[in-house]
Amino acid sequence: MNRSMRLTRHLTRAGYSLIEVLLAVALLGVLAYQVFTVISVASRSTTTDTTGMVLEDHALTVMQSIANAIMGTNRDTLEPALGAPLSSDDINYRIQLGIEDGEVIWEDPERIALDDSDSRVFWSQNPDTDEERRVFWTSLVAPFLEGELLNGVDDNGNGLVDEKGLSFSIDRKAVTVRLTLEERTREGEIVTRTLERTVTCRNPQGETP
Amino acid sequence: MTLLELAFAMPILLVAISLFSSALVAMFEQREISRERFLASEAVRSEFERMRNEEIGDVYALFNEDPEDDLLGPGTAPGSRFDVFGLDPLADAPDGLAGEVLLPYVNVAEPGMPPVWELREDMEWESLGMPRDLNRDNVVDAVDHSEDYVLLPVEARVEWVGRFGRKELRMYTLLTGYSMDP
């Protein structure tokens, strides 16, 4: 008798009712949706941050290459020599290698510029000649500097008008280089990074070639 | 699973989750701090280049905090403070600018009198290598060399309010004139 009563009591306590199961599934569904939303937002944010980090490192590498080239130039060889509010998307220069027998020794003419597509920065030695040697440094340049529009107005307040994604402006011996890179993430979001650096020509004197 | 097993497992799981979360937060914090320091160092490098764009004899007058010696009239020079793109200055930063150029000059005026600034060789300033001969006469003296210096040690300091509190960056350089003449 006692054993049968215990067995009966055990059987009546086992299992869940349909309502309990439905409630639990509904609650789990709501929680799962919330968790999925948070993970999705975090994943998109991480992708944007990662793309931004990579773009920034890339922009820094390009900017460092440009700065190293301009530092060794003679100021009088810079062309075009445009000052604010004008700017140019290319710069021609010659690097002073040293002095031999009282004569200045010059490197071959060089150029840093945007190509015809306006999205690639290249360095060129002996430009516009049969011996031209060209190296592309990046293909992620934005059409215009961040915040700038093609409207004849200084939209981004940097003193320049309608400057492109790569721009050079010259003030005496100093060249200010501005570079905006942009890239589209997998989700279609455009990530932009902008760098600005002022570089002074270290060789201000000497006969021009 | 008994209640006792659960009581053991939950704290261990919580500790593991908190350690993992701390590592993630520290990683993002380090990335943000590195980015802020990069912005600060880029601004300082550009400021040093702007100083190199001037004749060495004009740098002191253009980049000190005294507006009276500005070359084109009071208040026309860049001054000792500069803006840093992307960083918020401290609440009490003069002119609301995060960057500052520091040169080895002192105020020698009597208390209560208008300031009189002198560029001195005898200043004690270890990070600038001072005391130092600034006019190449092989003597470190206690007179004003704002008109005849040929070497100028410079310290640039950026103080900002970052995402993780107040931060500071200091960089140093030594300016001198260029000349092709022997």
mmCIF file of C-alpha atoms in Angstrom:
data_model
loop_
_atom_site.group_PDB
_atom_site.id
_atom_site.type_symbol
_atom_site.label_atom_id
_atom_site.label_comp_id
_atom_site.label_asym_id
_atom_site.label_seq_id
_atom_site.Cartn_x
_atom_site.Cartn_y
_atom_site.Cartn_z
ATOM 1 C CA MET A 1 0.000 0.000 0.000
ATOM 2 C CA ASN A 2 2.646 2.463 1.024
ATOM 3 C CA ARG A 3 4.697 1.568 -2.040
ATOM 4 C CA SER A 4 1.775 2.050 -4.407
ATOM 5 C CA MET A 5 0.919 5.396 -2.816
ATOM 6 C CA ARG A 6 4.526 6.574 -3.268
ATOM 7 C CA LEU A 7 4.501 5.431 -6.895
ATOM 8 C CA THR A 8 1.204 7.190 -7.579
ATOM 9 C CA ARG A 9 2.483 10.407 -5.978
ATOM 10 C CA HIS A 10 5.687 10.229 -8.082
ATOM 11 C CA LEU A 11 3.762 9.727 -11.347
ATOM 12 C CA THR A 12 1.445 12.678 -10.676
ATOM 13 C CA ARG A 13 4.440 15.001 -10.038
ATOM 14 C CA ALA A 14 6.417 14.061 -13.269
ATOM 15 C CA GLY A 15 6.231 16.097 -16.593
ATOM 16 C CA TYR A 16 5.055 19.593 -17.622
ATOM 17 C CA SER A 17 1.738 20.840 -18.798
ATOM 18 C CA LEU A 18 1.302 22.198 -22.335
ATOM 19 C CA ILE A 19 0.776 25.718 -21.050
ATOM 20 C CA GLU A 20 4.029 25.644 -19.106
ATOM 21 C CA VAL A 21 5.911 24.469 -22.187
ATOM 22 C CA LEU A 22 4.313 27.127 -24.402
ATOM 23 C CA LEU A 23 5.129 29.869 -21.900
ATOM 24 C CA ALA A 24 8.716 28.690 -21.585
ATOM 25 C CA VAL A 25 9.185 28.523 -25.367
ATOM 26 C CA ALA A 26 7.699 31.999 -25.773
ATOM 27 C CA LEU A 27 10.012 33.446 -23.116
ATOM 28 C CA LEU A 28 13.017 31.691 -24.630
ATOM 29 C CA GLY A 29 12.072 33.047 -28.056
ATOM 30 C CA VAL A 30 11.923 36.618 -26.778
ATOM 31 C CA LEU A 31 15.280 36.207 -25.006
ATOM 32 C CA ALA A 32 16.857 34.640 -28.073
ATOM 33 C CA TYR A 33 15.646 37.501 -30.257
ATOM 34 C CA GLN A 34 17.122 40.057 -27.852
ATOM 35 C CA VAL A 35 20.431 38.231 -27.692
ATOM 36 C CA PHE A 36 20.550 37.892 -31.472
ATOM 37 C CA THR A 37 19.903 41.616 -31.894
ATOM 38 C CA VAL A 38 22.687 42.537 -29.477
ATOM 39 C CA ILE A 39 25.120 40.163 -31.155
ATOM 40 C CA SER A 40 24.189 41.514 -34.573
ATOM 41 C CA VAL A 41 24.712 45.131 -33.533
ATOM 42 C CA ALA A 42 27.994 44.269 -31.812
ATOM 43 C CA SER A 43 29.184 42.382 -34.868
ATOM 44 C CA ARG A 44 28.420 45.318 -37.181
ATOM 45 C CA SER A 45 30.130 47.715 -34.791
ATOM 46 C CA THR A 46 33.176 45.466 -34.582
ATOM 47 C CA THR A 47 33.375 45.232 -38.361
ATOM 48 C CA THR A 48 33.179 49.022 -38.674
ATOM 49 C CA ASP A 49 35.817 49.511 -35.966
ATOM 50 C CA THR A 50 38.116 46.949 -37.537
ATOM 51 C CA THR A 51 37.759 48.494 -40.984
ATOM 52 C CA GLY A 52 38.461 51.913 -39.485
ATOM 53 C CA MET A 53 41.575 50.627 -37.720
ATOM 54 C CA VAL A 54 42.930 49.056 -40.901
ATOM 55 C CA LEU A 55 42.147 52.210 -42.910
ATOM 56 C CA GLU A 56 43.909 54.373 -40.343
ATOM 57 C CA ASP A 57 47.035 52.227 -40.379
ATOM 58 C CA HIS A 58 46.998 52.250 -44.177
ATOM 59 C CA ALA A 59 46.589 56.044 -44.291
ATOM 60 C CA LEU A 60 49.458 56.453 -41.848
ATOM 61 C CA THR A 61 51.733 54.304 -44.013
ATOM 62 C CA VAL A 62 50.908 56.332 -47.128
ATOM 63 C CA MET A 63 51.284 59.624 -45.276
ATOM 64 C CA GLN A 64 54.662 58.560 -43.890
ATOM 65 C CA SER A 65 55.859 57.708 -47.414
ATOM 66 C CA ILE A 66 54.736 61.109 -48.691
ATOM 67 C CA ALA A 67 56.325 62.931 -45.742
ATOM 68 C CA ASN A 68 59.654 61.120 -46.119
ATOM 69 C CA ALA A 69 59.758 62.070 -49.808
ATOM 70 C CA ILE A 70 58.971 65.754 -49.270
ATOM 71 C CA MET A 71 61.357 66.192 -46.343
ATOM 72 C CA GLY A 72 64.417 65.676 -48.526
ATOM 73 C CA THR A 73 63.352 68.059 -51.288
ATOM 74 C CA ASN A 74 64.517 71.520 -52.200
ATOM 75 C CA ARG A 75 61.656 73.966 -51.756
ATOM 76 C CA ASP A 76 62.315 75.653 -55.094
ATOM 77 C CA THR A 77 61.703 72.398 -56.979
ATOM 78 C CA LEU A 78 58.136 71.955 -55.692
ATOM 79 C CA GLU A 79 55.461 72.263 -58.367
ATOM 80 C CA PRO A 80 52.703 73.377 -58.382
ATOM 81 C CA ALA A 81 53.341 75.733 -55.486
ATOM 82 C CA LEU A 82 49.747 76.471 -54.514
ATOM 83 C CA GLY A 83 48.844 78.045 -51.194
ATOM 84 C CA ALA A 84 45.503 78.081 -49.398
ATOM 85 C CA PRO A 85 42.654 78.324 -50.403
ATOM 86 C CA LEU A 86 44.030 76.593 -53.500
ATOM 87 C CA SER A 87 45.471 73.104 -53.401
ATOM 88 C CA SER A 88 46.637 70.486 -55.844
ATOM 89 C CA ASP A 89 46.235 66.731 -56.001
ATOM 90 C CA ASP A 90 49.787 66.213 -57.207
ATOM 91 C CA ILE A 91 53.250 67.447 -56.369
ATOM 92 C CA ASN A 92 56.457 67.360 -58.386
ATOM 93 C CA TYR A 93 59.790 67.613 -56.621
ATOM 94 C CA ARG A 94 63.464 66.747 -56.694
ATOM 95 C CA ILE A 95 65.442 65.424 -53.781
ATOM 96 C CA GLN A 96 68.858 66.841 -53.018
ATOM 97 C CA LEU A 97 71.235 63.941 -52.491
ATOM 98 C CA GLY A 98 74.308 65.926 -51.468
ATOM 99 C CA ILE A 99 77.216 67.968 -52.729
ATOM 100 C CA GLU A 100 80.157 66.759 -54.781
ATOM 101 C CA ASP A 101 83.015 69.019 -55.880
ATOM 102 C CA GLY A 102 80.915 72.025 -54.894
ATOM 103 C CA GLU A 103 78.012 70.935 -57.134
ATOM 104 C CA VAL A 104 74.617 69.901 -55.801
ATOM 105 C CA ILE A 105 73.702 66.320 -56.718
ATOM 106 C CA TRP A 106 70.030 65.843 -57.552
ATOM 107 C CA GLU A 107 67.842 62.758 -57.655
ATOM 108 C CA ASP A 108 65.713 62.155 -60.767
ATOM 109 C CA PRO A 109 62.439 64.136 -60.895
ATOM 110 C CA GLU A 110 59.668 62.568 -58.851
ATOM 111 C CA ARG A 111 55.934 63.019 -58.549
ATOM 112 C CA ILE A 112 53.246 62.009 -56.047
ATOM 113 C CA ALA A 113 49.752 62.285 -57.478
ATOM 114 C CA LEU A 114 46.269 60.859 -57.913
ATOM 115 C CA ASP A 115 45.813 58.845 -61.079
ATOM 116 C CA ASP A 116 43.058 59.464 -63.623
ATOM 117 C CA SER A 117 40.520 57.555 -61.555
ATOM 118 C CA ASP A 118 41.162 59.946 -58.611
ATOM 119 C CA SER A 119 41.160 56.996 -56.248
ATOM 120 C CA ARG A 120 44.762 55.811 -56.437
ATOM 121 C CA VAL A 121 47.856 57.529 -55.107
ATOM 122 C CA PHE A 122 51.053 56.776 -56.975
ATOM 123 C CA TRP A 123 54.689 57.742 -56.726
ATOM 124 C CA SER A 124 56.479 58.202 -60.006
ATOM 125 C CA GLN A 125 60.120 58.683 -60.927
ATOM 126 C CA ASN A 126 60.931 60.461 -64.208
ATOM 127 C CA PRO A 127 57.213 61.179 -64.819
ATOM 128 C CA ASP A 128 55.984 61.748 -68.371
ATOM 129 C CA THR A 129 59.096 60.150 -69.851
ATOM 130 C CA ASP A 130 59.931 56.780 -71.401
ATOM 131 C CA GLU A 131 61.906 55.900 -68.255
ATOM 132 C CA GLU A 132 58.958 56.540 -65.951
ATOM 133 C CA ARG A 133 58.751 54.173 -62.999
ATOM 134 C CA ARG A 134 55.470 54.147 -61.100
ATOM 135 C CA VAL A 135 54.440 52.605 -57.770
ATOM 136 C CA PHE A 136 50.877 52.678 -56.454
ATOM 137 C CA TRP A 137 50.591 53.320 -52.716
ATOM 138 C CA THR A 138 46.830 53.028 -52.209
ATOM 139 C CA SER A 139 43.595 52.668 -54.135
ATOM 140 C CA LEU A 140 41.200 53.782 -51.393
ATOM 141 C CA VAL A 141 41.303 57.555 -51.797
ATOM 142 C CA ALA A 142 37.964 59.339 -51.416
ATOM 143 C CA PRO A 143 36.859 61.640 -54.263
ATOM 144 C CA PHE A 144 37.051 64.673 -51.963
ATOM 145 C CA LEU A 145 38.548 65.355 -48.562
ATOM 146 C CA GLU A 146 36.265 64.402 -45.683
ATOM 147 C CA GLY A 147 33.479 66.943 -45.317
ATOM 148 C CA GLU A 148 34.238 68.707 -48.600
ATOM 149 C CA LEU A 149 31.867 69.104 -51.538
ATOM 150 C CA LEU A 150 32.466 70.327 -55.073
ATOM 151 C CA ASN A 151 30.703 73.673 -54.677
ATOM 152 C CA GLY A 152 33.328 76.385 -54.558
ATOM 153 C CA VAL A 153 33.016 76.720 -50.763
ATOM 154 C CA ASP A 154 35.281 75.625 -47.902
ATOM 155 C CA ASP A 155 32.800 73.125 -46.461
ATOM 156 C CA ASN A 156 35.071 71.483 -43.900
ATOM 157 C CA GLY A 157 36.641 74.697 -42.583
ATOM 158 C CA ASN A 158 40.275 73.811 -43.308
ATOM 159 C CA GLY A 159 40.965 76.858 -45.453
ATOM 160 C CA LEU A 160 40.896 74.975 -48.748
ATOM 161 C CA VAL A 161 38.197 74.987 -51.425
ATOM 162 C CA ASP A 162 37.075 71.856 -53.288
ATOM 163 C CA GLU A 163 40.166 69.895 -52.314
ATOM 164 C CA LYS A 164 40.352 66.292 -53.468
ATOM 165 C CA GLY A 165 40.965 63.219 -51.344
ATOM 166 C CA LEU A 166 44.695 63.874 -51.649
ATOM 167 C CA SER A 167 45.660 67.515 -51.494
ATOM 168 C CA PHE A 168 48.881 69.502 -51.177
ATOM 169 C CA SER A 169 49.071 73.127 -50.121
ATOM 170 C CA ILE A 170 52.309 75.023 -49.686
ATOM 171 C CA ASP A 171 53.243 77.800 -47.270
ATOM 172 C CA ARG A 172 56.855 78.901 -47.742
ATOM 173 C CA LYS A 173 58.976 75.822 -46.890
ATOM 174 C CA ALA A 174 56.090 73.797 -45.433
ATOM 175 C CA VAL A 175 53.820 71.450 -47.337
ATOM 176 C CA THR A 176 50.525 70.425 -45.739
ATOM 177 C CA VAL A 177 49.357 67.043 -46.975
ATOM 178 C CA ARG A 178 45.752 65.991 -46.471
ATOM 179 C CA LEU A 179 44.532 62.487 -47.230
ATOM 180 C CA THR A 180 41.096 60.877 -46.899
ATOM 181 C CA LEU A 181 40.697 57.141 -47.419
ATOM 182 C CA GLU A 182 37.343 55.398 -47.553
ATOM 183 C CA GLU A 183 36.228 51.789 -47.742
ATOM 184 C CA ARG A 184 32.874 50.019 -47.804
ATOM 185 C CA THR A 185 32.249 47.279 -45.220
ATOM 186 C CA ARG A 186 30.476 44.007 -45.985
ATOM 187 C CA GLU A 187 27.263 45.538 -44.676
ATOM 188 C CA GLY A 188 27.591 48.411 -47.152
ATOM 189 C CA GLU A 189 28.578 51.035 -44.611
ATOM 190 C CA ILE A 190 31.237 53.529 -45.767
ATOM 191 C CA VAL A 191 34.098 54.028 -43.309
ATOM 192 C CA THR A 192 36.273 57.111 -43.727
ATOM 193 C CA ARG A 193 39.576 58.136 -42.180
ATOM 194 C CA THR A 194 41.399 61.429 -42.702
ATOM 195 C CA LEU A 195 44.976 62.403 -41.919
ATOM 196 C CA GLU A 196 46.650 65.802 -42.126
ATOM 197 C CA ARG A 197 50.359 66.411 -41.735
ATOM 198 C CA THR A 198 52.623 69.417 -42.248
ATOM 199 C CA VAL A 199 56.128 68.682 -43.524
ATOM 200 C CA THR A 200 58.980 71.133 -43.960
ATOM 201 C CA CYS A 201 61.461 70.839 -46.797
ATOM 202 C CA ARG A 202 64.799 70.202 -45.154
ATOM 203 C CA ASN A 203 66.887 71.481 -48.070
ATOM 204 C CA PRO A 204 65.865 75.103 -48.554
ATOM 205 C CA GLN A 205 69.035 76.256 -50.248
ATOM 206 C CA GLY A 206 71.166 75.233 -53.215
ATOM 207 C CA GLU A 207 71.006 75.781 -56.927
ATOM 208 C CA THR A 208 67.924 74.395 -58.567
ATOM 209 C CA PRO A 209 68.508 71.862 -61.341
ATOM 210 C CA MET B 1 22.709 18.135 -10.486
ATOM 211 C CA THR B 2 22.360 18.919 -6.785
ATOM 212 C CA LEU B 3 22.112 22.366 -5.259
ATOM 213 C CA LEU B 4 25.577 21.968 -3.798
ATOM 214 C CA GLU B 5 27.121 21.260 -7.232
ATOM 215 C CA LEU B 6 25.300 24.287 -8.602
ATOM 216 C CA ALA B 7 26.596 26.441 -5.783
ATOM 217 C CA PHE B 8 30.166 25.431 -6.706
ATOM 218 C CA ALA B 9 29.777 25.791 -10.474
ATOM 219 C CA MET B 10 28.085 29.195 -10.593
ATOM 220 C CA PRO B 11 30.830 31.212 -8.872
ATOM 221 C CA ILE B 12 33.498 29.562 -11.027
ATOM 222 C CA LEU B 13 31.517 30.402 -14.151
ATOM 223 C CA LEU B 14 30.977 33.974 -12.989
ATOM 224 C CA VAL B 15 34.710 34.434 -12.325
ATOM 225 C CA ALA B 16 35.570 33.082 -15.783
ATOM 226 C CA ILE B 17 33.036 35.367 -17.472
ATOM 227 C CA SER B 18 34.230 38.421 -15.528
ATOM 228 C CA LEU B 19 37.873 37.715 -16.438
ATOM 229 C CA PHE B 20 36.978 37.350 -20.114
ATOM 230 C CA SER B 21 34.926 40.553 -20.036
ATOM 231 C CA SER B 22 37.768 42.433 -18.330
ATOM 232 C CA ALA B 23 40.178 41.300 -21.034
ATOM 233 C CA LEU B 24 37.806 42.504 -23.770
ATOM 234 C CA VAL B 25 37.296 45.883 -22.106
ATOM 235 C CA ALA B 26 41.044 46.300 -21.586
ATOM 236 C CA MET B 27 41.668 45.511 -25.252
ATOM 237 C CA PHE B 28 39.204 48.159 -26.447
ATOM 238 C CA GLU B 29 40.512 50.630 -23.873
ATOM 239 C CA GLN B 30 44.083 50.134 -25.059
ATOM 240 C CA ARG B 31 43.038 50.635 -28.674
ATOM 241 C CA GLU B 32 41.294 53.902 -27.864
ATOM 242 C CA ILE B 33 44.199 55.184 -25.748
ATOM 243 C CA SER B 34 46.641 54.343 -28.554
ATOM 244 C CA ARG B 35 44.484 56.224 -31.041
ATOM 245 C CA GLU B 36 44.318 59.308 -28.803
ATOM 246 C CA ARG B 37 48.095 59.260 -28.335
ATOM 247 C CA PHE B 38 48.508 58.961 -32.102
ATOM 248 C CA LEU B 39 46.350 62.061 -32.673
ATOM 249 C CA ALA B 40 48.334 63.949 -30.041
ATOM 250 C CA SER B 41 51.712 62.946 -31.499
ATOM 251 C CA GLU B 42 50.592 63.847 -35.044
ATOM 252 C CA ALA B 43 49.545 67.308 -33.849
ATOM 253 C CA VAL B 44 52.875 67.828 -32.082
ATOM 254 C CA ARG B 45 54.855 66.713 -35.162
ATOM 255 C CA SER B 46 52.911 69.140 -37.339
ATOM 256 C CA GLU B 47 53.482 71.949 -34.825
ATOM 257 C CA PHE B 48 57.233 71.238 -34.857
ATOM 258 C CA GLU B 49 57.150 71.381 -38.664
ATOM 259 C CA ARG B 50 55.333 74.729 -38.560
ATOM 260 C CA MET B 51 58.096 75.999 -36.287
ATOM 261 C CA ARG B 52 60.728 74.724 -38.736
ATOM 262 C CA ASN B 53 58.914 76.677 -41.466
ATOM 263 C CA GLU B 54 59.985 79.901 -39.751
ATOM 264 C CA GLU B 55 63.434 81.444 -39.622
ATOM 265 C CA ILE B 56 65.186 80.186 -36.500
ATOM 266 C CA GLY B 57 65.567 83.730 -35.138
ATOM 267 C CA ASP B 58 61.795 84.302 -35.334
ATOM 268 C CA VAL B 59 60.649 81.070 -33.668
ATOM 269 C CA TYR B 60 60.980 82.340 -30.101
ATOM 270 C CA ALA B 61 58.900 85.476 -30.744
ATOM 271 C CA LEU B 62 56.268 83.610 -32.729
ATOM 272 C CA PHE B 63 55.711 80.663 -30.408
ATOM 273 C CA ASN B 64 56.121 82.085 -26.893
ATOM 274 C CA GLU B 65 53.193 83.230 -24.780
ATOM 275 C CA ASP B 66 54.149 86.930 -24.897
ATOM 276 C CA PRO B 67 51.956 88.743 -27.455
ATOM 277 C CA GLU B 68 53.953 91.963 -27.183
ATOM 278 C CA ASP B 69 56.929 90.653 -29.163
ATOM 279 C CA ASP B 70 54.867 89.298 -32.075
ATOM 280 C CA LEU B 71 56.546 90.239 -35.340
ATOM 281 C CA LEU B 72 53.495 91.747 -37.066
ATOM 282 C CA GLY B 73 51.955 93.303 -33.961
ATOM 283 C CA PRO B 74 50.484 92.073 -30.677
ATOM 284 C CA GLY B 75 48.404 88.944 -31.074
ATOM 285 C CA THR B 76 49.430 88.183 -34.658
ATOM 286 C CA ALA B 77 51.724 85.257 -33.895
ATOM 287 C CA PRO B 78 50.615 81.625 -33.534
ATOM 288 C CA GLY B 79 51.510 81.773 -29.842
ATOM 289 C CA SER B 80 52.301 78.991 -27.451
ATOM 290 C CA ARG B 81 49.033 77.073 -27.716
ATOM 291 C CA PHE B 82 47.732 74.959 -30.584
ATOM 292 C CA ASP B 83 44.662 72.948 -31.396
ATOM 293 C CA VAL B 84 44.673 69.155 -31.584
ATOM 294 C CA PHE B 85 42.181 67.609 -34.003
ATOM 295 C CA GLY B 86 40.050 64.892 -32.453
ATOM 296 C CA LEU B 87 40.946 65.498 -28.795
ATOM 297 C CA ASP B 88 38.984 67.418 -26.159
ATOM 298 C CA PRO B 89 41.051 69.918 -24.131
ATOM 299 C CA LEU B 90 40.918 70.116 -20.357
ATOM 300 C CA ALA B 91 38.150 72.251 -18.894
ATOM 301 C CA ASP B 92 40.687 74.814 -17.619
ATOM 302 C CA ALA B 93 42.856 74.847 -20.772
ATOM 303 C CA PRO B 94 43.717 78.430 -21.811
ATOM 304 C CA ASP B 95 41.955 79.413 -25.064
ATOM 305 C CA GLY B 96 40.325 75.966 -25.045
ATOM 306 C CA LEU B 97 43.340 74.462 -26.824
ATOM 307 C CA ALA B 98 44.863 71.137 -25.857
ATOM 308 C CA GLY B 99 48.438 71.679 -27.101
ATOM 309 C CA GLU B 100 51.162 73.920 -25.687
ATOM 310 C CA VAL B 101 54.681 74.822 -26.798
ATOM 311 C CA LEU B 102 57.168 75.220 -23.957
ATOM 312 C CA LEU B 103 60.407 77.158 -24.438
ATOM 313 C CA PRO B 104 63.182 77.865 -21.918
ATOM 314 C CA TYR B 105 62.166 81.410 -20.984
ATOM 315 C CA VAL B 106 61.409 82.973 -17.594
ATOM 316 C CA ASN B 107 59.590 86.004 -16.260
ATOM 317 C CA VAL B 108 62.191 88.225 -14.580
ATOM 318 C CA ALA B 109 59.845 91.082 -13.653
ATOM 319 C CA GLU B 110 59.278 92.089 -10.060
ATOM 320 C CA PRO B 111 56.108 90.717 -8.438
ATOM 321 C CA GLY B 112 53.114 92.834 -9.349
ATOM 322 C CA MET B 113 54.804 94.294 -12.423
ATOM 323 C CA PRO B 114 54.005 93.415 -16.059
ATOM 324 C CA PRO B 115 55.881 90.282 -17.168
ATOM 325 C CA VAL B 116 59.321 90.591 -18.725
ATOM 326 C CA TRP B 117 60.299 87.409 -20.531
ATOM 327 C CA GLU B 118 63.903 86.322 -21.101
ATOM 328 C CA LEU B 119 65.232 83.346 -23.053
ATOM 329 C CA ARG B 120 67.801 81.972 -20.679
ATOM 330 C CA GLU B 121 70.647 79.460 -20.971
ATOM 331 C CA ASP B 122 70.879 78.860 -17.226
ATOM 332 C CA MET B 123 67.423 77.377 -16.742
ATOM 333 C CA GLU B 124 67.313 74.024 -15.001
ATOM 334 C CA TRP B 125 65.262 71.875 -17.372
ATOM 335 C CA GLU B 126 66.532 68.335 -17.640
ATOM 336 C CA SER B 127 64.229 67.165 -20.437
ATOM 337 C CA LEU B 128 65.449 70.022 -22.679
ATOM 338 C CA GLY B 129 69.078 69.460 -21.819
ATOM 339 C CA MET B 130 69.208 72.761 -19.972
ATOM 340 C CA PRO B 131 71.372 74.515 -18.830
ATOM 341 C CA ARG B 132 72.694 74.755 -22.385
ATOM 342 C CA ASP B 133 74.678 77.157 -24.570
ATOM 343 C CA LEU B 134 72.057 78.556 -26.961
ATOM 344 C CA ASN B 135 74.146 81.076 -28.903
ATOM 345 C CA ARG B 136 77.295 78.953 -29.400
ATOM 346 C CA ASP B 137 79.617 81.304 -27.482
ATOM 347 C CA ASN B 138 80.739 78.367 -25.294
ATOM 348 C CA VAL B 139 79.368 80.108 -22.218
ATOM 349 C CA VAL B 140 76.213 79.335 -20.242
ATOM 350 C CA ASP B 141 75.189 82.673 -18.747
ATOM 351 C CA ALA B 142 72.204 84.358 -17.107
ATOM 352 C CA VAL B 143 71.315 86.953 -19.747
ATOM 353 C CA ASP B 144 68.518 87.215 -22.269
ATOM 354 C CA HIS B 145 69.320 85.436 -25.549
ATOM 355 C CA SER B 146 66.053 86.045 -27.375
ATOM 356 C CA GLU B 147 67.916 88.008 -30.072
ATOM 357 C CA ASP B 148 71.031 85.907 -30.596
ATOM 358 C CA TYR B 149 70.159 82.257 -30.003
ATOM 359 C CA VAL B 150 71.002 79.735 -32.722
ATOM 360 C CA LEU B 151 69.781 76.626 -30.915
ATOM 361 C CA LEU B 152 66.312 76.366 -29.437
ATOM 362 C CA PRO B 153 65.202 73.313 -27.457
ATOM 363 C CA VAL B 154 61.445 72.914 -27.544
ATOM 364 C CA GLU B 155 59.000 70.844 -25.531
ATOM 365 C CA ALA B 156 55.449 70.339 -26.749
ATOM 366 C CA ARG B 157 52.784 69.112 -24.368
ATOM 367 C CA VAL B 158 49.277 67.924 -25.145
ATOM 368 C CA GLU B 159 46.772 67.462 -22.310
ATOM 369 C CA TRP B 160 43.342 66.110 -23.102
ATOM 370 C CA VAL B 161 40.286 64.488 -21.638
ATOM 371 C CA GLY B 162 40.167 61.058 -23.217
ATOM 372 C CA ARG B 163 37.487 58.428 -23.080
ATOM 373 C CA PHE B 164 39.278 56.867 -20.123
ATOM 374 C CA GLY B 165 40.279 59.981 -18.232
ATOM 375 C CA ARG B 166 42.855 62.723 -18.372
ATOM 376 C CA LYS B 167 45.905 61.971 -20.538
ATOM 377 C CA GLU B 168 49.132 63.779 -21.348
ATOM 378 C CA LEU B 169 51.807 63.504 -24.040
ATOM 379 C CA ARG B 170 55.178 65.296 -24.148
ATOM 380 C CA MET B 171 57.593 65.441 -27.073
ATOM 381 C CA TYR B 172 60.903 67.246 -27.522
ATOM 382 C CA THR B 173 62.966 68.605 -30.366
ATOM 383 C CA LEU B 174 65.920 70.909 -30.964
ATOM 384 C CA LEU B 175 65.571 73.621 -33.590
ATOM 385 C CA THR B 176 68.479 75.175 -35.402
ATOM 386 C CA GLY B 177 68.967 77.093 -38.597
ATOM 387 C CA TYR B 178 69.909 75.487 -41.926
ATOM 388 C CA SER B 179 72.745 76.886 -43.969
ATOM 389 C CA MET B 180 74.745 75.731 -46.966
ATOM 390 C CA ASP B 181 77.558 78.085 -45.943
ATOM 391 C CA PRO B 182 80.476 76.502 -44.060
#
